[in-house]
Amino acid sequence: MTSKAAFLARLRPAPSPAAPDTPPLVRYEPARRGGDGFAEAFTALGGVVHRGGLREGVAAAAAGRSPLLAVEGLDLGADLVWPGCGVAGAARAAVGVVRARAAVAQTGSVVLSAADNRGRAASLLPPVCVFVIDPDTIVDTPGDLLRSLAEPPSQLVLVTGPSRSADIELKLVVGVHGPGEVHAVIVSS
Amino acid sequence: MSGTPVVIGPPRFADRADKALGDEALRSAVRNATQLLVDNRAAAFAGLAEPDLVRDAARAARTRILAKLPELLDQWSSRLEAHGGQVHWCADAEEAVAEILAIVEARGARVIAKGKSMASEEIHLNPALERLGKEVVETDLGEFIIQLAGETPSHLIAPAIHKNRFDVAELFSADAGRPISNEIPEEAAYARVRLRQAFLDADIGITGVNTAVADAGSICLVENEGNGRMCTSLPPVHIAIMGMERIVETWADLDLVLALLARSATGQALSVYTNVITGPRREGELDGPEELHVIVLDNGRSALLGGEFQEALNCIRCGACVNACPVYRQVGGHAYGSVYSGPIGAVLTPLLAAEDPAARELAEASSLCGACAEACPVRIPLHDLLQKLRARSGPADAGRARRVGFTLWSWLWASRPGYVLSTGAVRAVSPVLRRLPPAVSARLPGWAGAWARTRRLP
């Protein structure tokens, strides 16, 4: 391996002409804002939005499927609780319920943090994923979200719709490795 | 530098292209796919209020970033290391492979799950791992397909674009040991189940990096399937291979790149999963890697810094140029014989493998129409770079006849009498040439015959 110093010493780039260091904000057309904007974008991606209470929303999303997995601290009486159930438990779950750190209205993205959910598998392994979103954490654009990030956690994911692929003949398939069905339950915490 | 290009098939681009031109199934697949991606890109860009402003800003940002590259890499790596990440600085492909093999051996790893990484193809990582008896499983659906086929990717974004669902059914049936339907949803369902076990069993996950963020010490990976998340969450070790120029300074820079990347590549506002990773797992997290290693790869990139080709390093690997290129759209990616195909491949491959004539001739795989530069979200003037590459290597690589021909031509046209003489001679011969029957004119030697097959002789 080359040492860092030796590696960097070989880099002699051309100096840049003076340019503003802060890029302009990206603006969208049409612009989506707030909870309604998020709901519109999330639905357009194929997700389902539930308002009303936490238990009602999760029950509607789960639609009787089990086992239900929830991250600890969510009062749902779930069959499996993460992280106690382990990766094996997450792999068995039919529906996984996780806490979102934030959401982005423009793109319908849900922001998940490995710190808040004490890991990643709960939102990744079950085929159905339910995001519990506090409406006060919904920002307008990805730029707003990124600019608000101070110290990022070990892993932060912006989830924008269900898992998909178009690798075969460019024909869209939903639910390849990650959850193929996504729900948002919007409740004040 | 070892690696790019790996030429499969005839050694000259023209011959590989001819072979592709004869493959109607391939041409149809490539034509349909590239048109769809071009249409999707246009629709997605309509979602930006001022797309040209965003592209200009992205270009300016990349220029600023490259000018500060050593400083940004230094900052980024210090911050990542503070969060427990480990950074390996690799001057070339051999070093990168050696570093990765050392990690693999130190962990006693047997099964390796791979996310899509062009850089890993560039350094020919898979064969090196397989020679050591490791089981390497490509987990991106397109990469999984071509791994089963024993082929290399034919497109930056959709590696199996040249395979249809019947090809895939055949490959999956052989893999499964039982018939798998040729319906695409069934094929995807097979891949989901098949690869799920690989994620759970893997000792190491290896991915690429879309871009690092210097301010935070993070790396960002985007993907649609979830295999990237799997590779970076479940195995105890994550190795990320990163071209050294794939870095931005601030979160605002990342926003610009993300606003353009998925729109340019597939027509989405954002890829399904935008992963921002800042070190291995932390206290209280049940999963996530215990070790995060980032392999920073030079492999010829530093030679472009400070020179006339530096802008080629602005590339965010979206594939928009590939989809727009009339040459790619006719022959597909394998004709380029390199992991990087299309216009960016025709520019980067000769630059990264400058001592290889098979790499250098790729700069000729272009009509210089400029569609690539028009499509590029960071406004790389690819057509200008191709012309500069030709000027650089053309004289050395040209065959004798070509050199003599060009020397004679420039000597004749350097003076008025020479010009008058040569054009007069052509005018005198022209009526005869025009009356040649097609069967005869098509057989004229060299480019004259090729010209005569589709055009009138002067």
CSV table of N, CA, C and O in Angstrom, one decimal, chain A residues 1-2 4 7 10-14 16 21 23-24 26-29 82-83 86 109 114 118-121 123 125 143 146-147 149 151-165 167-171 173 175-179, chain B residues 33 47 49-50 64 66-67 74 77-78 83 89-91 95 99 139-142 164-165 184 188 192 195-196 224-225 227 229-230 232-233 244 251-253 255-256 270 272-274 276-278 280 282 284-288 298 305-306 310:
chain,number,residue,atom,x,y,z
A,1,MET,N,0.8,-1.2,0.0
A,1,MET,CA,0.0,0.0,0.0
A,1,MET,C,0.9,1.3,0.0
A,1,MET,O,1.9,1.3,0.6
A,2,THR,N,0.4,2.2,-0.7
A,2,THR,CA,1.1,3.5,-0.7
A,2,THR,C,0.7,4.3,0.6
A,2,THR,O,-0.5,4.2,1.0
A,4,LYS,N,-0.4,7.5,2.7
A,4,LYS,CA,-1.3,8.7,2.4
A,4,LYS,C,-0.5,9.8,1.8
A,4,LYS,O,-0.8,10.4,0.8
A,7,PHE,N,0.7,9.1,-1.7
A,7,PHE,CA,-0.4,9.1,-2.6
A,7,PHE,C,-0.8,10.6,-2.9
A,7,PHE,O,-1.0,11.0,-4.1
A,10,ARG,N,1.3,12.9,-5.2
A,10,ARG,CA,1.3,12.8,-6.7
A,10,ARG,C,0.1,13.6,-7.3
A,10,ARG,O,0.0,13.6,-8.5
A,11,LEU,N,-0.7,14.2,-6.5
A,11,LEU,CA,-1.9,14.9,-7.1
A,11,LEU,C,-1.5,16.3,-7.3
A,11,LEU,O,-1.4,17.1,-6.3
A,12,ARG,N,-1.5,16.8,-8.5
A,12,ARG,CA,-1.1,18.2,-8.8
A,12,ARG,C,-2.2,18.7,-9.7
A,12,ARG,O,-2.0,18.8,-11.0
A,13,PRO,N,-3.4,19.1,-9.2
A,13,PRO,CA,-4.5,19.5,-10.0
A,13,PRO,C,-4.2,20.9,-10.5
A,13,PRO,O,-3.5,21.7,-10.0
A,14,ALA,N,-5.0,21.3,-11.6
A,14,ALA,CA,-5.0,22.7,-12.1
A,14,ALA,C,-5.8,23.5,-11.1
A,14,ALA,O,-6.8,23.1,-10.6
A,16,SER,N,-8.3,26.2,-9.6
A,16,SER,CA,-9.7,26.5,-10.2
A,16,SER,C,-9.8,28.0,-10.2
A,16,SER,O,-9.4,28.8,-9.4
A,21,ASP,N,-18.2,29.3,-3.5
A,21,ASP,CA,-18.1,28.0,-2.9
A,21,ASP,C,-19.4,27.4,-2.6
A,21,ASP,O,-19.5,26.2,-2.5
A,23,PRO,N,-22.9,26.3,-3.8
A,23,PRO,CA,-23.7,26.1,-5.0
A,23,PRO,C,-25.1,26.7,-4.7
A,23,PRO,O,-25.6,26.8,-3.6
A,24,PRO,N,-25.9,27.1,-5.8
A,24,PRO,CA,-27.2,27.6,-5.6
A,24,PRO,C,-28.1,26.4,-5.1
A,24,PRO,O,-27.8,25.2,-5.3
A,26,VAL,N,-31.1,23.9,-5.3
A,26,VAL,CA,-31.8,23.2,-6.4
A,26,VAL,C,-33.3,23.5,-6.2
A,26,VAL,O,-33.8,23.3,-5.1
A,27,ARG,N,-33.9,23.9,-7.3
A,27,ARG,CA,-35.4,24.1,-7.2
A,27,ARG,C,-36.1,23.2,-8.2
A,27,ARG,O,-35.6,22.8,-9.2
A,28,TYR,N,-37.3,22.8,-7.8
A,28,TYR,CA,-38.1,21.8,-8.5
A,28,TYR,C,-39.4,22.3,-9.1
A,28,TYR,O,-39.9,23.3,-8.8
A,29,GLU,N,-39.9,21.5,-10.1
A,29,GLU,CA,-41.0,22.0,-10.9
A,29,GLU,C,-41.9,20.7,-11.2
A,29,GLU,O,-41.5,19.9,-12.0
A,82,TRP,N,-37.2,-5.5,17.6
A,82,TRP,CA,-35.8,-5.3,17.2
A,82,TRP,C,-35.2,-4.3,18.2
A,82,TRP,O,-35.8,-3.3,18.6
A,83,PRO,N,-33.9,-4.6,18.7
A,83,PRO,CA,-33.0,-5.6,18.2
A,83,PRO,C,-33.0,-6.9,18.9
A,83,PRO,O,-32.3,-7.8,18.5
A,86,GLY,N,-33.0,-10.1,16.9
A,86,GLY,CA,-31.9,-10.4,16.1
A,86,GLY,C,-32.1,-10.4,14.6
A,86,GLY,O,-33.3,-10.3,14.1
A,109,SER,N,-39.2,10.9,-0.1
A,109,SER,CA,-38.2,10.0,0.6
A,109,SER,C,-38.4,10.0,2.1
A,109,SER,O,-38.8,10.9,2.7
A,114,ALA,N,-29.4,4.5,11.4
A,114,ALA,CA,-29.0,3.3,12.1
A,114,ALA,C,-28.9,3.6,13.6
A,114,ALA,O,-29.1,2.7,14.4
A,118,ARG,N,-31.3,1.5,15.9
A,118,ARG,CA,-30.3,0.5,16.5
A,118,ARG,C,-30.0,-0.5,15.4
A,118,ARG,O,-29.8,-1.7,15.8
A,119,GLY,N,-29.8,-0.1,14.2
A,119,GLY,CA,-29.4,-1.0,13.2
A,119,GLY,C,-30.1,-0.8,11.9
A,119,GLY,O,-30.8,0.3,11.7
A,120,ARG,N,-30.1,-1.8,11.0
A,120,ARG,CA,-30.6,-1.6,9.6
A,120,ARG,C,-31.5,-2.7,9.2
A,120,ARG,O,-32.4,-2.4,8.4
A,121,ALA,N,-31.4,-3.9,9.7
A,121,ALA,CA,-32.1,-5.0,9.1
A,121,ALA,C,-33.6,-4.9,9.2
A,121,ALA,O,-34.3,-5.4,8.4
A,123,SER,N,-35.6,-2.6,8.6
A,123,SER,CA,-36.2,-1.9,7.5
A,123,SER,C,-35.8,-2.5,6.2
A,123,SER,O,-36.2,-2.0,5.1
A,125,LEU,N,-34.9,-6.3,5.7
A,125,LEU,CA,-35.2,-7.7,5.4
A,125,LEU,C,-36.7,-8.1,5.2
A,125,LEU,O,-37.0,-8.8,4.3
A,143,GLY,N,-32.0,18.9,-0.5
A,143,GLY,CA,-31.0,19.9,-0.1
A,143,GLY,C,-31.3,20.3,1.3
A,143,GLY,O,-30.3,20.5,2.1
A,146,LEU,N,-30.1,17.5,3.6
A,146,LEU,CA,-28.6,17.4,3.6
A,146,LEU,C,-28.0,18.5,4.4
A,146,LEU,O,-27.0,18.3,5.2
A,147,ARG,N,-28.4,19.7,4.1
A,147,ARG,CA,-27.9,20.9,4.8
A,147,ARG,C,-28.1,20.9,6.3
A,147,ARG,O,-27.4,21.5,7.0
A,149,LEU,N,-27.9,18.2,8.1
A,149,LEU,CA,-27.1,17.1,8.7
A,149,LEU,C,-25.9,17.6,9.4
A,149,LEU,O,-25.0,18.2,8.7
A,151,GLU,N,-23.8,15.9,12.4
A,151,GLU,CA,-22.9,14.7,12.5
A,151,GLU,C,-23.7,13.5,12.1
A,151,GLU,O,-24.7,13.1,12.8
A,152,PRO,N,-23.4,13.0,10.9
A,152,PRO,CA,-24.3,11.9,10.5
A,152,PRO,C,-24.0,10.6,11.3
A,152,PRO,O,-22.9,10.4,11.8
A,153,PRO,N,-25.0,9.7,11.4
A,153,PRO,CA,-24.8,8.4,12.1
A,153,PRO,C,-24.0,7.5,11.2
A,153,PRO,O,-23.5,7.8,10.2
A,154,SER,N,-23.8,6.3,11.7
A,154,SER,CA,-22.9,5.3,11.0
A,154,SER,C,-23.6,5.1,9.6
A,154,SER,O,-22.9,4.9,8.6
A,155,GLN,N,-24.9,5.0,9.6
A,155,GLN,CA,-25.5,4.8,8.3
A,155,GLN,C,-26.9,5.6,8.3
A,155,GLN,O,-27.7,5.5,9.2
A,156,LEU,N,-27.0,6.4,7.2
A,156,LEU,CA,-28.3,7.1,7.0
A,156,LEU,C,-28.7,6.7,5.6
A,156,LEU,O,-27.9,6.7,4.7
A,157,VAL,N,-30.0,6.4,5.5
A,157,VAL,CA,-30.5,6.0,4.2
A,157,VAL,C,-31.7,6.9,3.8
A,157,VAL,O,-32.6,7.0,4.7
A,158,LEU,N,-31.7,7.4,2.6
A,158,LEU,CA,-32.9,8.1,2.1
A,158,LEU,C,-33.6,7.0,1.3
A,158,LEU,O,-33.1,6.5,0.3
A,159,VAL,N,-34.8,6.5,1.8
A,159,VAL,CA,-35.5,5.5,1.0
A,159,VAL,C,-36.6,6.2,0.2
A,159,VAL,O,-37.4,6.9,0.7
A,160,THR,N,-36.5,6.0,-1.1
A,160,THR,CA,-37.4,6.7,-2.0
A,160,THR,C,-38.2,5.6,-2.8
A,160,THR,O,-37.9,5.3,-3.9
A,161,GLY,N,-39.2,5.1,-2.1
A,161,GLY,CA,-40.1,4.1,-2.8
A,161,GLY,C,-39.7,2.7,-2.4
A,161,GLY,O,-38.7,2.4,-1.7
A,162,PRO,N,-40.4,1.7,-3.0
A,162,PRO,CA,-40.1,0.3,-2.8
A,162,PRO,C,-38.9,-0.1,-3.6
A,162,PRO,O,-38.6,0.5,-4.7
A,163,SER,N,-38.2,-1.2,-3.2
A,163,SER,CA,-37.1,-1.7,-3.9
A,163,SER,C,-37.5,-2.0,-5.4
A,163,SER,O,-38.6,-2.5,-5.6
A,164,ARG,N,-36.6,-1.8,-6.3
A,164,ARG,CA,-37.0,-2.1,-7.7
A,164,ARG,C,-35.7,-2.4,-8.6
A,164,ARG,O,-34.6,-2.0,-8.2
A,165,SER,N,-36.0,-3.0,-9.7
A,165,SER,CA,-34.9,-3.2,-10.7
A,165,SER,C,-35.5,-3.1,-12.1
A,165,SER,O,-36.7,-3.5,-12.3
A,167,ASP,N,-33.2,-4.3,-14.6
A,167,ASP,CA,-32.0,-4.8,-15.3
A,167,ASP,C,-32.3,-5.8,-16.4
A,167,ASP,O,-31.5,-6.1,-17.2
A,168,ILE,N,-33.6,-6.4,-16.4
A,168,ILE,CA,-33.9,-7.4,-17.4
A,168,ILE,C,-34.8,-6.7,-18.4
A,168,ILE,O,-35.9,-6.3,-18.1
A,169,GLU,N,-34.3,-6.4,-19.6
A,169,GLU,CA,-35.0,-5.8,-20.7
A,169,GLU,C,-35.6,-4.4,-20.3
A,169,GLU,O,-36.5,-3.9,-20.9
A,170,LEU,N,-35.0,-3.8,-19.3
A,170,LEU,CA,-35.5,-2.5,-18.8
A,170,LEU,C,-36.9,-2.5,-18.4
A,170,LEU,O,-37.6,-1.5,-18.4
A,171,LYS,N,-37.4,-3.7,-18.0
A,171,LYS,CA,-38.8,-3.8,-17.5
A,171,LYS,C,-38.8,-3.7,-16.0
A,171,LYS,O,-38.0,-4.4,-15.3
A,173,VAL,N,-39.4,-4.2,-12.2
A,173,VAL,CA,-39.9,-5.2,-11.2
A,173,VAL,C,-39.7,-4.6,-9.9
A,173,VAL,O,-38.7,-3.9,-9.6
A,175,GLY,N,-39.6,-4.9,-5.6
A,175,GLY,CA,-39.3,-5.8,-4.5
A,175,GLY,C,-38.2,-6.8,-4.9
A,175,GLY,O,-38.5,-8.0,-4.8
A,176,VAL,N,-37.0,-6.3,-5.2
A,176,VAL,CA,-36.0,-7.3,-5.6
A,176,VAL,C,-35.2,-7.8,-4.4
A,176,VAL,O,-35.3,-9.0,-4.1
A,177,HIS,N,-34.6,-6.9,-3.6
A,177,HIS,CA,-33.9,-7.4,-2.4
A,177,HIS,C,-34.5,-6.7,-1.2
A,177,HIS,O,-34.7,-7.3,-0.2
A,178,GLY,N,-34.8,-5.4,-1.3
A,178,GLY,CA,-35.4,-4.7,-0.2
A,178,GLY,C,-36.9,-4.8,-0.2
A,178,GLY,O,-37.4,-5.5,-1.1
A,179,PRO,N,-37.6,-4.2,0.7
A,179,PRO,CA,-39.0,-4.3,0.7
A,179,PRO,C,-39.7,-3.8,-0.5
A,179,PRO,O,-39.4,-2.8,-1.1
B,33,ALA,N,-33.3,-0.1,-25.3
B,33,ALA,CA,-33.0,0.3,-23.9
B,33,ALA,C,-32.4,1.8,-23.9
B,33,ALA,O,-32.8,2.6,-23.0
B,47,GLY,N,-38.5,17.9,-14.4
B,47,GLY,CA,-38.8,18.2,-13.0
B,47,GLY,C,-37.9,19.1,-12.2
B,47,GLY,O,-38.2,19.5,-11.1
B,49,ALA,N,-36.5,22.9,-11.9
B,49,ALA,CA,-37.0,24.2,-12.3
B,49,ALA,C,-36.0,24.9,-13.3
B,49,ALA,O,-36.3,25.5,-14.3
B,50,GLU,N,-34.7,24.7,-13.0
B,50,GLU,CA,-33.6,25.4,-13.9
B,50,GLU,C,-32.5,24.3,-14.1
B,50,GLU,O,-31.4,24.4,-13.6
B,64,ARG,N,-14.0,23.0,-8.8
B,64,ARG,CA,-13.5,23.5,-7.6
B,64,ARG,C,-13.0,22.4,-6.7
B,64,ARG,O,-11.9,22.4,-6.2
B,66,LEU,N,-11.9,19.3,-7.8
B,66,LEU,CA,-10.7,18.7,-8.3
B,66,LEU,C,-9.5,19.6,-8.0
B,66,LEU,O,-8.4,19.1,-7.7
B,67,ALA,N,-9.7,20.9,-8.0
B,67,ALA,CA,-8.6,21.8,-7.7
B,67,ALA,C,-8.1,21.7,-6.3
B,67,ALA,O,-6.9,21.9,-6.0
B,74,ASP,N,-7.6,14.4,2.1
B,74,ASP,CA,-6.9,14.4,3.4
B,74,ASP,C,-8.0,14.6,4.5
B,74,ASP,O,-8.1,13.8,5.5
B,77,SER,N,-10.5,11.6,4.8
B,77,SER,CA,-10.0,10.4,5.3
B,77,SER,C,-9.8,10.6,6.9
B,77,SER,O,-10.0,9.6,7.6
B,78,SER,N,-9.3,11.7,7.3
B,78,SER,CA,-9.1,11.9,8.7
B,78,SER,C,-10.5,11.8,9.5
B,78,SER,O,-10.5,11.2,10.5
B,83,HIS,N,-14.1,8.2,12.9
B,83,HIS,CA,-15.3,7.4,13.1
B,83,HIS,C,-15.1,5.9,13.0
B,83,HIS,O,-16.0,5.1,13.0
B,89,TRP,N,-4.7,3.6,0.6
B,89,TRP,CA,-4.3,4.4,-0.5
B,89,TRP,C,-3.6,3.6,-1.5
B,89,TRP,O,-2.5,3.1,-1.3
B,90,CYS,N,-4.2,3.4,-2.7
B,90,CYS,CA,-3.6,2.4,-3.7
B,90,CYS,C,-3.3,3.1,-5.0
B,90,CYS,O,-4.1,3.7,-5.7
B,91,ALA,N,-2.0,3.1,-5.3
B,91,ALA,CA,-1.5,3.8,-6.5
B,91,ALA,C,-2.0,3.1,-7.8
B,91,ALA,O,-2.2,3.8,-8.8
B,95,GLU,N,-1.9,-2.9,-6.4
B,95,GLU,CA,-2.0,-2.5,-5.0
B,95,GLU,C,-3.3,-2.7,-4.4
B,95,GLU,O,-3.5,-3.2,-3.3
B,99,GLU,N,-4.3,-5.2,-1.4
B,99,GLU,CA,-4.9,-4.7,-0.1
B,99,GLU,C,-6.2,-5.4,0.2
B,99,GLU,O,-6.4,-5.8,1.3
B,139,THR,N,-24.4,-9.4,-6.6
B,139,THR,CA,-25.8,-9.3,-6.0
B,139,THR,C,-26.6,-8.3,-6.8
B,139,THR,O,-27.9,-8.3,-6.6
B,140,ASP,N,-26.1,-7.4,-7.5
B,140,ASP,CA,-26.9,-6.6,-8.4
B,140,ASP,C,-27.5,-7.5,-9.5
B,140,ASP,O,-26.8,-8.3,-10.0
B,141,LEU,N,-28.8,-7.3,-9.7
B,141,LEU,CA,-29.5,-8.3,-10.6
B,141,LEU,C,-28.8,-8.4,-12.0
B,141,LEU,O,-28.5,-9.5,-12.5
B,142,GLY,N,-28.4,-7.3,-12.6
B,142,GLY,CA,-27.8,-7.3,-13.9
B,142,GLY,C,-26.4,-7.9,-13.8
B,142,GLY,O,-26.0,-8.7,-14.7
B,164,ASN,N,-31.9,-10.8,-23.1
B,164,ASN,CA,-33.3,-10.7,-23.0
B,164,ASN,C,-33.8,-11.7,-22.0
B,164,ASN,O,-33.0,-12.5,-21.5
B,165,ARG,N,-35.1,-11.8,-21.7
B,165,ARG,CA,-35.6,-12.6,-20.6
B,165,ARG,C,-35.4,-14.1,-20.9
B,165,ARG,O,-35.4,-14.9,-20.0
B,184,ILE,N,-40.5,-12.1,-16.4
B,184,ILE,CA,-39.5,-11.3,-15.7
B,184,ILE,C,-39.8,-11.2,-14.2
B,184,ILE,O,-38.9,-11.3,-13.4
B,188,ALA,N,-37.0,-12.2,-11.3
B,188,ALA,CA,-36.6,-11.4,-10.2
B,188,ALA,C,-36.9,-12.1,-8.8
B,188,ALA,O,-36.0,-12.0,-7.9
B,192,ARG,N,-34.2,-12.9,-5.9
B,192,ARG,CA,-34.4,-12.4,-4.5
B,192,ARG,C,-34.1,-13.5,-3.5
B,192,ARG,O,-33.3,-13.3,-2.6
B,195,LEU,N,-30.3,-14.8,-3.8
B,195,LEU,CA,-29.2,-13.9,-3.3
B,195,LEU,C,-29.4,-13.6,-1.8
B,195,LEU,O,-28.5,-13.2,-1.1
B,196,ARG,N,-30.6,-13.7,-1.3
B,196,ARG,CA,-30.9,-13.4,0.1
B,196,ARG,C,-29.9,-14.3,1.0
B,196,ARG,O,-29.4,-13.8,2.0
B,224,ASN,N,-31.0,0.9,-6.4
B,224,ASN,CA,-32.4,0.7,-6.5
B,224,ASN,C,-32.9,-0.6,-5.9
B,224,ASN,O,-34.1,-0.7,-5.5
B,225,GLU,N,-32.1,-1.6,-5.8
B,225,GLU,CA,-32.6,-2.9,-5.5
B,225,GLU,C,-32.6,-3.2,-4.0
B,225,GLU,O,-33.4,-3.9,-3.5
B,227,ASN,N,-29.6,-4.3,-2.7
B,227,ASN,CA,-28.4,-5.2,-2.5
B,227,ASN,C,-27.3,-4.4,-2.0
B,227,ASN,O,-26.5,-4.9,-1.2
B,229,ARG,N,-27.5,-2.0,0.2
B,229,ARG,CA,-27.8,-1.9,1.7
B,229,ARG,C,-27.5,-3.2,2.3
B,229,ARG,O,-26.9,-3.3,3.4
B,230,MET,N,-27.9,-4.3,1.7
B,230,MET,CA,-27.6,-5.6,2.2
B,230,MET,C,-26.1,-5.8,2.4
B,230,MET,O,-25.6,-6.3,3.4
B,232,THR,N,-23.8,-3.7,2.8
B,232,THR,CA,-23.2,-2.8,3.7
B,232,THR,C,-23.8,-2.9,5.1
B,232,THR,O,-23.4,-2.1,6.0
B,233,SER,N,-24.7,-3.8,5.3
B,233,SER,CA,-25.4,-3.9,6.6
B,233,SER,C,-25.2,-5.3,7.3
B,233,SER,O,-25.1,-5.3,8.5
B,244,MET,N,-10.3,7.8,-6.9
B,244,MET,CA,-9.9,8.9,-6.0
B,244,MET,C,-10.6,10.3,-6.3
B,244,MET,O,-10.6,11.1,-5.4
B,251,TRP,N,-22.2,19.0,1.9
B,251,TRP,CA,-23.5,18.4,1.7
B,251,TRP,C,-24.2,19.1,0.5
B,251,TRP,O,-25.0,18.5,-0.2
B,252,ALA,N,-24.0,20.4,0.4
B,252,ALA,CA,-24.6,21.2,-0.7
B,252,ALA,C,-24.1,20.6,-2.1
B,252,ALA,O,-24.9,20.5,-3.0
B,253,ASP,N,-22.8,20.3,-2.1
B,253,ASP,CA,-22.3,19.6,-3.4
B,253,ASP,C,-23.0,18.3,-3.6
B,253,ASP,O,-23.3,18.0,-4.7
B,255,ASP,N,-25.9,17.4,-2.7
B,255,ASP,CA,-27.3,17.7,-3.2
B,255,ASP,C,-27.3,17.9,-4.7
B,255,ASP,O,-28.1,17.4,-5.4
B,256,LEU,N,-26.3,18.6,-5.2
B,256,LEU,CA,-26.2,18.9,-6.7
B,256,LEU,C,-26.0,17.6,-7.4
B,256,LEU,O,-26.7,17.3,-8.4
B,270,LEU,N,-34.7,10.4,-7.5
B,270,LEU,CA,-33.6,9.9,-6.7
B,270,LEU,C,-33.6,8.4,-6.8
B,270,LEU,O,-34.7,7.8,-7.0
B,272,VAL,N,-33.7,4.6,-5.4
B,272,VAL,CA,-34.5,4.1,-4.2
B,272,VAL,C,-33.8,4.2,-2.9
B,272,VAL,O,-34.3,4.7,-1.9
B,273,TYR,N,-32.5,3.8,-2.9
B,273,TYR,CA,-31.7,3.9,-1.7
B,273,TYR,C,-30.5,4.8,-1.9
B,273,TYR,O,-29.6,4.5,-2.7
B,274,THR,N,-30.5,5.9,-1.1
B,274,THR,CA,-29.3,6.8,-1.1
B,274,THR,C,-28.7,6.5,0.3
B,274,THR,O,-29.2,7.0,1.3
B,276,VAL,N,-25.8,6.9,3.0
B,276,VAL,CA,-24.7,7.7,3.5
B,276,VAL,C,-24.1,7.0,4.7
B,276,VAL,O,-24.7,6.9,5.7
B,277,ILE,N,-22.8,6.6,4.5
B,277,ILE,CA,-22.1,5.7,5.5
B,277,ILE,C,-21.0,6.5,6.0
B,277,ILE,O,-20.2,7.1,5.3
B,278,THR,N,-20.9,6.5,7.4
B,278,THR,CA,-19.9,7.3,8.0
B,278,THR,C,-19.2,6.4,9.1
B,278,THR,O,-19.4,6.6,10.3
B,280,PRO,N,-18.0,2.3,10.5
B,280,PRO,CA,-18.6,1.0,10.8
B,280,PRO,C,-19.7,1.2,11.9
B,280,PRO,O,-20.0,2.3,12.3
B,282,ARG,N,-21.9,1.4,15.3
B,282,ARG,CA,-21.5,2.1,16.5
B,282,ARG,C,-22.2,1.4,17.7
B,282,ARG,O,-23.1,0.5,17.5
B,284,GLY,N,-24.5,0.1,20.4
B,284,GLY,CA,-26.0,0.0,20.5
B,284,GLY,C,-26.6,-0.5,19.2
B,284,GLY,O,-27.8,-0.7,19.2
B,285,GLU,N,-25.9,-0.6,18.1
B,285,GLU,CA,-26.4,-1.0,16.9
B,285,GLU,C,-26.2,-2.5,16.7
B,285,GLU,O,-25.1,-3.0,16.9
B,286,LEU,N,-27.3,-3.2,16.4
B,286,LEU,CA,-27.2,-4.7,16.4
B,286,LEU,C,-26.5,-5.2,15.1
B,286,LEU,O,-25.8,-6.2,15.1
B,287,ASP,N,-26.7,-4.5,14.0
B,287,ASP,CA,-26.0,-4.9,12.8
B,287,ASP,C,-25.2,-3.8,12.2
B,287,ASP,O,-25.0,-2.8,12.8
B,288,GLY,N,-24.7,-4.1,11.0
B,288,GLY,CA,-23.7,-3.1,10.4
B,288,GLY,C,-22.4,-3.7,10.5
B,288,GLY,O,-22.1,-4.5,11.4
B,298,ASP,N,-6.0,5.2,-7.4
B,298,ASP,CA,-5.4,6.1,-8.4
B,298,ASP,C,-5.5,5.5,-9.8
B,298,ASP,O,-6.3,5.8,-10.6
B,305,LEU,N,-4.7,14.9,-13.8
B,305,LEU,CA,-4.8,16.1,-13.0
B,305,LEU,C,-3.8,17.1,-13.5
B,305,LEU,O,-2.7,16.8,-13.8
B,306,GLY,N,-4.3,18.4,-13.7
B,306,GLY,CA,-3.4,19.4,-14.1
B,306,GLY,C,-3.1,19.5,-15.6
B,306,GLY,O,-2.4,20.3,-16.0
B,310,GLN,N,-8.1,16.9,-17.6
B,310,GLN,CA,-8.6,16.9,-16.2
B,310,GLN,C,-10.1,16.8,-16.1
B,310,GLN,O,-10.6,16.1,-15.2
